[in-house]
């Protein structure tokens, strides 16, 4: 009796055993060093190196299978599961998994008639990356447990979803004819494949939006630190000017040009007045349009109709506007970009360092916030 598991996509997410998950991470991070035997130009069969006395685990299945059923079968990669999963990902194909139970009564007819069928061999070699293992030991035993195989022969179609998990798109348990197996696999590639690729595209969009937000936050933090540095340098300049003035007054006092008591009070008052005058001049020049030709007035229009207006220096860059927007912490605003209308111009990452004057936004402009 054939037991077929046809779940909705992403309903069955299987966590890989720890050692296999580590292998997946290494395969992704460092590339692979596996034995690719023959690709599809000729049939893969058991040919371990002559000097190897103990058969490596990767070759155990092929040795057992070919000793009993011959060399005509689908192209099974003689490698670790993680490496086969990586190959499938690189070739943009699903991974066909076969767990072999040599002593099961349904195994001989399945191997000789189904896996040995020209129809099945050609279909698998053309559309899948195939991997197999003996279900009673090594990675085969671990995958039997992870996939919850209840009967044999056992076949599954899987695809990676993370470094520690896979999505089981289809699985077949029990005997199945060559035609039935090909029909199941073809339906899986058509239905599950389309949905899975659509979901992968949506995931990429989420990742891209997250990266965009992270870049915006990084740009905001960098600009905020730059403003702090400028403020610190301005305070140092004010303090230095005050000290120099005090020294000048002290010299004059020593020469008798001014009385000591009055000089000390005058020095303190003058220094304080100088600091306030400099700050007032700076604030006035940065925020008062019309009185200062260096000021650029930017109006931001939100999708809900709300408007915000802020003054900038014409030498500020586009990044300063993004920094101001992020500081508002307006609810419902995630990833976004600023655009102008008539003509439509998008101010994105490539324009972040452009000054407001060079961008054509001086002395006054309206920008629209467009959600991504």
mmCIF file of N, CA and C in Angstrom, residues 186-302:
data_model
loop_
_atom_site.group_PDB
_atom_site.id
_atom_site.type_symbol
_atom_site.label_atom_id
_atom_site.label_comp_id
_atom_site.label_asym_id
_atom_site.label_seq_id
_atom_site.Cartn_x
_atom_site.Cartn_y
_atom_site.Cartn_z
ATOM 1 N N UNK A 186 6.617 14.918 -10.913
ATOM 2 C CA UNK A 186 6.327 15.992 -11.854
ATOM 3 C C UNK A 186 5.322 16.972 -11.266
ATOM 4 N N UNK A 187 4.293 16.445 -10.600
ATOM 5 C CA UNK A 187 3.311 17.315 -9.962
ATOM 6 C C UNK A 187 3.956 18.139 -8.845
ATOM 7 N N UNK A 188 4.890 17.546 -8.150
ATOM 8 C CA UNK A 188 5.583 18.268 -7.075
ATOM 9 C C UNK A 188 6.395 19.425 -7.624
ATOM 10 N N UNK A 189 7.137 19.177 -8.705
ATOM 11 C CA UNK A 189 7.957 20.251 -9.280
ATOM 12 C C UNK A 189 7.101 21.374 -9.837
ATOM 13 N N UNK A 190 5.923 21.030 -10.352
ATOM 14 C CA UNK A 190 5.064 22.065 -10.937
ATOM 15 C C UNK A 190 4.319 22.871 -9.864
ATOM 16 N N UNK A 191 3.708 22.165 -8.924
ATOM 17 C CA UNK A 191 2.897 22.853 -7.920
ATOM 18 C C UNK A 191 3.736 23.402 -6.773
ATOM 19 N N UNK A 192 4.450 22.495 -6.099
ATOM 20 C CA UNK A 192 5.242 22.929 -4.955
ATOM 21 C C UNK A 192 6.383 23.837 -5.398
ATOM 22 N N UNK A 193 6.950 23.550 -6.553
ATOM 23 C CA UNK A 193 8.085 24.349 -7.036
ATOM 24 C C UNK A 193 7.705 25.787 -7.246
ATOM 25 N N UNK A 194 6.551 26.042 -7.910
ATOM 26 C CA UNK A 194 6.118 27.410 -8.156
ATOM 27 C C UNK A 194 5.853 28.146 -6.850
ATOM 28 N N UNK A 195 5.127 27.484 -5.946
ATOM 29 C CA UNK A 195 4.811 28.120 -4.662
ATOM 30 C C UNK A 195 6.060 28.367 -3.839
ATOM 31 N N UNK A 196 6.981 27.398 -3.861
ATOM 32 C CA UNK A 196 8.190 27.539 -3.058
ATOM 33 C C UNK A 196 9.074 28.672 -3.585
ATOM 34 N N UNK A 197 9.166 28.793 -4.921
ATOM 35 C CA UNK A 197 9.966 29.882 -5.489
ATOM 36 C C UNK A 197 9.320 31.227 -5.190
ATOM 37 N N UNK A 198 7.966 31.278 -5.204
ATOM 38 C CA UNK A 198 7.280 32.528 -4.870
ATOM 39 C C UNK A 198 7.554 32.920 -3.430
ATOM 40 N N UNK A 199 7.492 31.927 -2.530
ATOM 41 C CA UNK A 199 7.775 32.195 -1.122
ATOM 42 C C UNK A 199 9.219 32.647 -0.931
ATOM 43 N N UNK A 200 10.148 32.030 -1.661
ATOM 44 C CA UNK A 200 11.554 32.422 -1.566
ATOM 45 C C UNK A 200 11.743 33.862 -2.030
ATOM 46 N N UNK A 201 11.003 34.260 -3.092
ATOM 47 C CA UNK A 201 11.093 35.634 -3.578
ATOM 48 C C UNK A 201 10.574 36.610 -2.534
ATOM 49 N N UNK A 202 9.456 36.233 -1.862
ATOM 50 C CA UNK A 202 8.923 37.096 -0.802
ATOM 51 C C UNK A 202 9.916 37.218 0.349
ATOM 52 N N UNK A 203 10.564 36.115 0.696
ATOM 53 C CA UNK A 203 11.569 36.156 1.759
ATOM 54 C C UNK A 203 12.715 37.081 1.378
ATOM 55 N N UNK A 204 13.126 37.042 0.116
ATOM 56 C CA UNK A 204 14.191 37.928 -0.328
ATOM 57 C C UNK A 204 13.772 39.381 -0.203
ATOM 58 N N UNK A 205 12.480 39.671 -0.489
ATOM 59 C CA UNK A 205 11.996 41.038 -0.339
ATOM 60 C C UNK A 205 12.023 41.495 1.110
ATOM 61 N N UNK A 206 11.657 40.602 2.026
ATOM 62 C CA UNK A 206 11.696 40.935 3.451
ATOM 63 C C UNK A 206 13.123 41.208 3.894
ATOM 64 N N UNK A 207 14.043 40.356 3.430
ATOM 65 C CA UNK A 207 15.456 40.536 3.782
ATOM 66 C C UNK A 207 15.971 41.856 3.229
ATOM 67 N N UNK A 208 15.596 42.179 1.982
ATOM 68 C CA UNK A 208 16.053 43.434 1.369
ATOM 69 C C UNK A 208 15.539 44.639 2.142
ATOM 70 N N UNK A 209 14.262 44.593 2.566
ATOM 71 C CA UNK A 209 13.703 45.701 3.346
ATOM 72 C C UNK A 209 14.399 45.837 4.695
ATOM 73 N N UNK A 210 14.706 44.689 5.315
ATOM 74 C CA UNK A 210 15.409 44.727 6.588
ATOM 75 C C UNK A 210 16.801 45.335 6.417
ATOM 76 N N UNK A 211 17.484 44.942 5.343
ATOM 77 C CA UNK A 211 18.813 45.493 5.092
ATOM 78 C C UNK A 211 18.740 46.980 4.816
ATOM 79 N N UNK A 212 17.700 47.408 4.068
ATOM 80 C CA UNK A 212 17.535 48.833 3.794
ATOM 81 C C UNK A 212 17.348 49.615 5.090
ATOM 82 N N UNK A 213 16.516 49.081 5.991
ATOM 83 C CA UNK A 213 16.284 49.750 7.273
ATOM 84 C C UNK A 213 17.564 49.808 8.093
ATOM 85 N N UNK A 214 18.335 48.723 8.085
ATOM 86 C CA UNK A 214 19.595 48.704 8.824
ATOM 87 C C UNK A 214 20.573 49.729 8.268
ATOM 88 N N UNK A 215 20.615 49.860 6.937
ATOM 89 C CA UNK A 215 21.502 50.851 6.331
ATOM 90 C C UNK A 215 21.058 52.268 6.683
ATOM 91 N N UNK A 216 19.739 52.480 6.699
ATOM 92 C CA UNK A 216 19.237 53.806 7.084
ATOM 93 C C UNK A 216 19.583 54.118 8.532
ATOM 94 N N UNK A 217 19.432 53.132 9.414
ATOM 95 C CA UNK A 217 19.781 53.342 10.819
ATOM 96 C C UNK A 217 21.276 53.624 10.983
ATOM 97 N N UNK A 218 22.089 52.891 10.232
ATOM 98 C CA UNK A 218 23.533 53.112 10.304
ATOM 99 C C UNK A 218 23.895 54.510 9.818
ATOM 100 N N UNK A 219 23.244 54.952 8.729
ATOM 101 C CA UNK A 219 23.505 56.295 8.214
ATOM 102 C C UNK A 219 23.068 57.354 9.222
ATOM 103 N N UNK A 220 21.921 57.106 9.877
ATOM 104 C CA UNK A 220 21.443 58.055 10.884
ATOM 105 C C UNK A 220 22.404 58.153 12.062
ATOM 106 N N UNK A 221 22.869 57.012 12.552
ATOM 107 C CA UNK A 221 23.792 57.001 13.685
ATOM 108 C C UNK A 221 25.111 57.686 13.331
ATOM 109 N N UNK A 222 25.581 57.447 12.091
ATOM 110 C CA UNK A 222 26.835 58.086 11.662
ATOM 111 C C UNK A 222 26.661 59.604 11.597
ATOM 112 N N UNK A 223 25.541 60.051 11.045
ATOM 113 C CA UNK A 223 25.300 61.490 10.951
ATOM 114 C C UNK A 223 25.112 62.102 12.341
ATOM 115 N N UNK A 224 24.450 61.365 13.240
ATOM 116 C CA UNK A 224 24.268 61.856 14.603
ATOM 117 C C UNK A 224 25.611 62.029 15.308
ATOM 118 N N UNK A 225 26.505 61.073 15.124
ATOM 119 C CA UNK A 225 27.830 61.177 15.718
ATOM 120 C C UNK A 225 28.599 62.354 15.126
ATOM 121 N N UNK A 226 28.429 62.587 13.808
ATOM 122 C CA UNK A 226 29.098 63.721 13.168
ATOM 123 C C UNK A 226 28.597 65.037 13.750
ATOM 124 N N UNK A 227 27.291 65.141 13.984
ATOM 125 C CA UNK A 227 26.742 66.360 14.589
ATOM 126 C C UNK A 227 27.293 66.574 16.000
ATOM 127 N N UNK A 228 27.432 65.486 16.758
ATOM 128 C CA UNK A 228 27.995 65.603 18.107
ATOM 129 C C UNK A 228 29.434 66.098 18.060
ATOM 130 N N UNK A 229 30.188 65.578 17.093
ATOM 131 C CA UNK A 229 31.588 66.023 16.954
ATOM 132 C C UNK A 229 31.656 67.503 16.587
ATOM 133 N N UNK A 230 30.774 67.943 15.687
ATOM 134 C CA UNK A 230 30.769 69.356 15.313
ATOM 135 C C UNK A 230 30.392 70.236 16.502
ATOM 136 N N UNK A 231 29.404 69.784 17.288
ATOM 137 C CA UNK A 231 28.998 70.540 18.478
ATOM 138 C C UNK A 231 30.141 70.646 19.484
ATOM 139 N N UNK A 232 30.855 69.528 19.646
ATOM 140 C CA UNK A 232 31.985 69.545 20.577
ATOM 141 C C UNK A 232 33.084 70.504 20.106
ATOM 142 N N UNK A 233 33.372 70.500 18.805
ATOM 143 C CA UNK A 233 34.391 71.410 18.282
ATOM 144 C C UNK A 233 33.958 72.873 18.410
ATOM 145 N N UNK A 234 32.671 73.148 18.209
ATOM 146 C CA UNK A 234 32.188 74.514 18.352
ATOM 147 C C UNK A 234 32.296 74.993 19.803
ATOM 148 N N UNK A 235 31.961 74.100 20.749
ATOM 149 C CA UNK A 235 32.086 74.462 22.165
ATOM 150 C C UNK A 235 33.540 74.718 22.543
ATOM 151 N N UNK A 236 34.442 73.893 21.972
ATOM 152 C CA UNK A 236 35.867 74.119 22.239
ATOM 153 C C UNK A 236 36.321 75.472 21.697
ATOM 154 N N UNK A 237 35.813 75.837 20.511
ATOM 155 C CA UNK A 237 36.192 77.137 19.931
ATOM 156 C C UNK A 237 35.673 78.286 20.778
ATOM 157 N N UNK A 238 34.436 78.145 21.280
ATOM 158 C CA UNK A 238 33.873 79.186 22.140
ATOM 159 C C UNK A 238 34.672 79.312 23.434
ATOM 160 N N UNK A 239 35.014 78.154 24.004
ATOM 161 C CA UNK A 239 35.794 78.178 25.249
ATOM 162 C C UNK A 239 37.165 78.790 25.031
ATOM 163 N N UNK A 240 37.782 78.449 23.899
ATOM 164 C CA UNK A 240 39.111 79.003 23.606
ATOM 165 C C UNK A 240 39.041 80.513 23.408
ATOM 166 N N UNK A 241 38.003 81.008 22.722
ATOM 167 C CA UNK A 241 37.852 82.450 22.524
ATOM 168 C C UNK A 241 37.659 83.162 23.855
ATOM 169 N N UNK A 242 36.892 82.533 24.764
ATOM 170 C CA UNK A 242 36.667 83.141 26.073
ATOM 171 C C UNK A 242 37.956 83.220 26.880
ATOM 172 N N UNK A 243 38.758 82.136 26.815
ATOM 173 C CA UNK A 243 40.030 82.123 27.551
ATOM 174 C C UNK A 243 40.975 83.187 27.006
ATOM 175 N N UNK A 244 41.043 83.299 25.676
ATOM 176 C CA UNK A 244 41.922 84.308 25.080
ATOM 177 C C UNK A 244 41.504 85.716 25.480
ATOM 178 N N UNK A 245 40.178 85.943 25.550
ATOM 179 C CA UNK A 245 39.718 87.269 25.954
ATOM 180 C C UNK A 245 40.078 87.555 27.405
ATOM 181 N N UNK A 246 39.942 86.537 28.252
ATOM 182 C CA UNK A 246 40.314 86.716 29.657
ATOM 183 C C UNK A 246 41.795 87.047 29.794
ATOM 184 N N UNK A 247 42.619 86.376 28.990
ATOM 185 C CA UNK A 247 44.055 86.663 29.040
ATOM 186 C C UNK A 247 44.347 88.105 28.622
ATOM 187 N N UNK A 248 43.624 88.548 27.580
ATOM 188 C CA UNK A 248 43.834 89.924 27.110
ATOM 189 C C UNK A 248 43.463 90.932 28.182
ATOM 190 N N UNK A 249 42.318 90.709 28.836
ATOM 191 C CA UNK A 249 41.871 91.611 29.902
ATOM 192 C C UNK A 249 42.853 91.585 31.077
ATOM 193 N N UNK A 250 43.380 90.377 31.385
ATOM 194 C CA UNK A 250 44.335 90.265 32.489
ATOM 195 C C UNK A 250 45.598 91.065 32.205
ATOM 196 N N UNK A 251 46.050 91.017 30.934
ATOM 197 C CA UNK A 251 47.255 91.778 30.567
ATOM 198 C C UNK A 251 47.007 93.268 30.717
ATOM 199 N N UNK A 252 45.836 93.712 30.282
ATOM 200 C CA UNK A 252 45.514 95.134 30.395
ATOM 201 C C UNK A 252 45.413 95.561 31.856
ATOM 202 N N UNK A 253 44.856 94.706 32.681
ATOM 203 C CA UNK A 253 44.730 95.011 34.103
ATOM 204 C C UNK A 253 46.097 95.161 34.751
ATOM 205 N N UNK A 254 46.991 94.258 34.353
ATOM 206 C CA UNK A 254 48.339 94.300 34.921
ATOM 207 C C UNK A 254 49.054 95.586 34.557
ATOM 208 N N UNK A 255 48.754 96.140 33.384
ATOM 209 C CA UNK A 255 49.388 97.369 32.928
ATOM 210 C C UNK A 255 48.703 98.606 33.500
ATOM 211 N N UNK A 256 47.592 98.392 34.226
ATOM 212 C CA UNK A 256 46.931 99.519 34.869
ATOM 213 C C UNK A 256 45.874 100.188 34.023
ATOM 214 N N UNK A 257 45.540 99.574 32.872
ATOM 215 C CA UNK A 257 44.545 100.201 32.007
ATOM 216 C C UNK A 257 43.125 99.989 32.509
ATOM 217 N N UNK A 258 42.928 98.968 33.356
ATOM 218 C CA UNK A 258 41.609 98.697 33.916
ATOM 219 C C UNK A 258 41.783 98.294 35.373
ATOM 220 N N UNK A 259 40.742 98.491 36.184
ATOM 221 C CA UNK A 259 40.792 98.103 37.582
ATOM 222 C C UNK A 259 40.539 96.610 37.719
ATOM 223 N N UNK A 260 41.281 95.943 38.629
ATOM 224 C CA UNK A 260 41.181 94.491 38.750
ATOM 225 C C UNK A 260 39.771 93.995 39.021
ATOM 226 N N UNK A 261 39.073 94.631 40.018
ATOM 227 C CA UNK A 261 37.780 94.090 40.397
ATOM 228 C C UNK A 261 36.799 94.159 39.239
ATOM 229 N N UNK A 262 36.798 95.298 38.538
ATOM 230 C CA UNK A 262 35.882 95.466 37.439
ATOM 231 C C UNK A 262 36.274 94.592 36.252
ATOM 232 N N UNK A 263 37.590 94.352 36.098
ATOM 233 C CA UNK A 263 38.060 93.546 34.960
ATOM 234 C C UNK A 263 37.571 92.110 35.065
ATOM 235 N N UNK A 264 37.592 91.530 36.294
ATOM 236 C CA UNK A 264 37.161 90.143 36.464
ATOM 237 C C UNK A 264 35.692 89.999 36.097
ATOM 238 N N UNK A 265 34.873 90.934 36.594
ATOM 239 C CA UNK A 265 33.448 90.861 36.276
ATOM 240 C C UNK A 265 33.197 91.063 34.795
ATOM 241 N N UNK A 266 33.939 92.010 34.188
ATOM 242 C CA UNK A 266 33.769 92.279 32.761
ATOM 243 C C UNK A 266 34.187 91.077 31.930
ATOM 244 N N UNK A 267 35.258 90.386 32.368
ATOM 245 C CA UNK A 267 35.732 89.218 31.634
ATOM 246 C C UNK A 267 34.678 88.120 31.628
ATOM 247 N N UNK A 268 34.110 87.853 32.802
ATOM 248 C CA UNK A 268 33.085 86.810 32.884
ATOM 249 C C UNK A 268 31.874 87.181 32.049
ATOM 250 N N UNK A 269 31.442 88.447 32.140
ATOM 251 C CA UNK A 269 30.276 88.869 31.394
ATOM 252 C C UNK A 269 30.534 88.802 29.897
ATOM 253 N N UNK A 270 31.708 89.253 29.475
ATOM 254 C CA UNK A 270 32.036 89.252 28.043
ATOM 255 C C UNK A 270 32.094 87.835 27.492
ATOM 256 N N UNK A 271 32.715 86.924 28.241
ATOM 257 C CA UNK A 271 32.794 85.531 27.785
ATOM 258 C C UNK A 271 31.418 84.901 27.646
ATOM 259 N N UNK A 272 30.550 85.168 28.626
ATOM 260 C CA UNK A 272 29.197 84.617 28.570
ATOM 261 C C UNK A 272 28.421 85.196 27.400
ATOM 262 N N UNK A 273 28.540 86.520 27.205
ATOM 263 C CA UNK A 273 27.832 87.166 26.094
ATOM 264 C C UNK A 273 28.330 86.639 24.750
ATOM 265 N N UNK A 274 29.654 86.391 24.658
ATOM 266 C CA UNK A 274 30.222 85.885 23.408
ATOM 267 C C UNK A 274 29.667 84.504 23.079
ATOM 268 N N UNK A 275 29.598 83.622 24.118
ATOM 269 C CA UNK A 275 29.081 82.266 23.895
ATOM 270 C C UNK A 275 27.629 82.316 23.449
ATOM 271 N N UNK A 276 26.794 83.118 24.101
ATOM 272 C CA UNK A 276 25.392 83.212 23.734
ATOM 273 C C UNK A 276 25.230 83.788 22.339
ATOM 274 N N UNK A 277 26.054 84.765 21.991
ATOM 275 C CA UNK A 277 25.956 85.399 20.673
ATOM 276 C C UNK A 277 26.303 84.409 19.565
ATOM 277 N N UNK A 278 27.340 83.599 19.819
ATOM 278 C CA UNK A 278 27.744 82.624 18.800
ATOM 279 C C UNK A 278 26.658 81.578 18.607
ATOM 280 N N UNK A 279 26.107 81.070 19.735
ATOM 281 C CA UNK A 279 25.041 80.070 19.637
ATOM 282 C C UNK A 279 23.813 80.640 18.954
ATOM 283 N N UNK A 280 23.440 81.865 19.304
ATOM 284 C CA UNK A 280 22.265 82.485 18.702
ATOM 285 C C UNK A 280 22.460 82.684 17.207
ATOM 286 N N UNK A 281 23.668 83.094 16.826
ATOM 287 C CA UNK A 281 23.968 83.277 15.410
ATOM 288 C C UNK A 281 23.889 81.967 14.658
ATOM 289 N N UNK A 282 24.408 80.903 15.264
ATOM 290 C CA UNK A 282 24.387 79.576 14.617
ATOM 291 C C UNK A 282 22.958 79.073 14.432
ATOM 292 N N UNK A 283 22.156 79.163 15.523
ATOM 293 C CA UNK A 283 20.782 78.692 15.447
ATOM 294 C C UNK A 283 19.962 79.511 14.455
ATOM 295 N N UNK A 284 20.166 80.791 14.441
ATOM 296 C CA UNK A 284 19.425 81.648 13.537
ATOM 297 C C UNK A 284 19.765 81.362 12.099
ATOM 298 N N UNK A 285 21.039 81.127 11.828
ATOM 299 C CA UNK A 285 21.470 80.847 10.455
ATOM 300 C C UNK A 285 21.008 79.509 9.966
ATOM 301 N N UNK A 286 20.746 78.543 10.889
ATOM 302 C CA UNK A 286 20.396 77.192 10.464
ATOM 303 C C UNK A 286 18.905 76.981 10.335
ATOM 304 N N UNK A 287 18.097 77.877 10.933
ATOM 305 C CA UNK A 287 16.667 77.564 10.979
ATOM 306 C C UNK A 287 15.771 78.653 10.430
ATOM 307 N N UNK A 288 16.303 79.836 10.096
ATOM 308 C CA UNK A 288 15.444 80.938 9.694
ATOM 309 C C UNK A 288 15.567 81.193 8.203
ATOM 310 N N UNK A 289 14.626 80.698 7.404
ATOM 311 C CA UNK A 289 14.685 80.943 5.976
ATOM 312 C C UNK A 289 14.315 82.384 5.661
ATOM 313 N N UNK A 290 14.795 82.886 4.568
ATOM 314 C CA UNK A 290 14.505 84.255 4.163
ATOM 315 C C UNK A 290 15.530 85.225 4.698
ATOM 316 N N UNK A 291 15.999 85.025 5.954
ATOM 317 C CA UNK A 291 17.013 85.895 6.514
ATOM 318 C C UNK A 291 18.409 85.387 6.221
ATOM 319 N N UNK A 292 18.513 84.139 5.867
ATOM 320 C CA UNK A 292 19.834 83.558 5.597
ATOM 321 C C UNK A 292 19.770 82.823 4.262
ATOM 322 N N UNK A 293 20.537 83.233 3.271
ATOM 323 C CA UNK A 293 20.469 82.587 1.948
ATOM 324 C C UNK A 293 20.994 81.168 1.951
ATOM 325 N N UNK A 294 21.579 80.704 3.043
ATOM 326 C CA UNK A 294 22.112 79.341 3.115
ATOM 327 C C UNK A 294 21.064 78.332 3.554
ATOM 328 N N UNK A 295 19.880 78.807 3.974
ATOM 329 C CA UNK A 295 18.867 77.917 4.531
ATOM 330 C C UNK A 295 18.015 77.311 3.418
ATOM 331 N N UNK A 296 17.760 75.996 3.538
ATOM 332 C CA UNK A 296 16.864 75.276 2.624
ATOM 333 C C UNK A 296 15.663 74.780 3.415
ATOM 334 N N UNK A 297 14.490 75.089 2.944
ATOM 335 C CA UNK A 297 13.255 74.687 3.618
ATOM 336 C C UNK A 297 12.689 73.457 2.899
ATOM 337 N N UNK A 298 12.583 72.329 3.645
ATOM 338 C CA UNK A 298 12.083 71.067 3.078
ATOM 339 C C UNK A 298 10.757 70.718 3.743
ATOM 340 N N UNK A 299 9.753 70.455 2.902
ATOM 341 C CA UNK A 299 8.455 69.987 3.401
ATOM 342 C C UNK A 299 8.305 68.506 3.034
ATOM 343 N N UNK A 300 7.946 67.671 4.019
ATOM 344 C CA UNK A 300 7.765 66.230 3.819
ATOM 345 C C UNK A 300 6.275 65.931 3.866
ATOM 346 N N UNK A 301 5.782 65.212 2.864
ATOM 347 C CA UNK A 301 4.377 64.817 2.834
ATOM 348 C C UNK A 301 4.286 63.301 3.021
ATOM 349 N N UNK A 302 3.491 62.861 4.005
ATOM 350 C CA UNK A 302 3.342 61.452 4.331
ATOM 351 C C UNK A 302 2.162 60.850 3.557
#
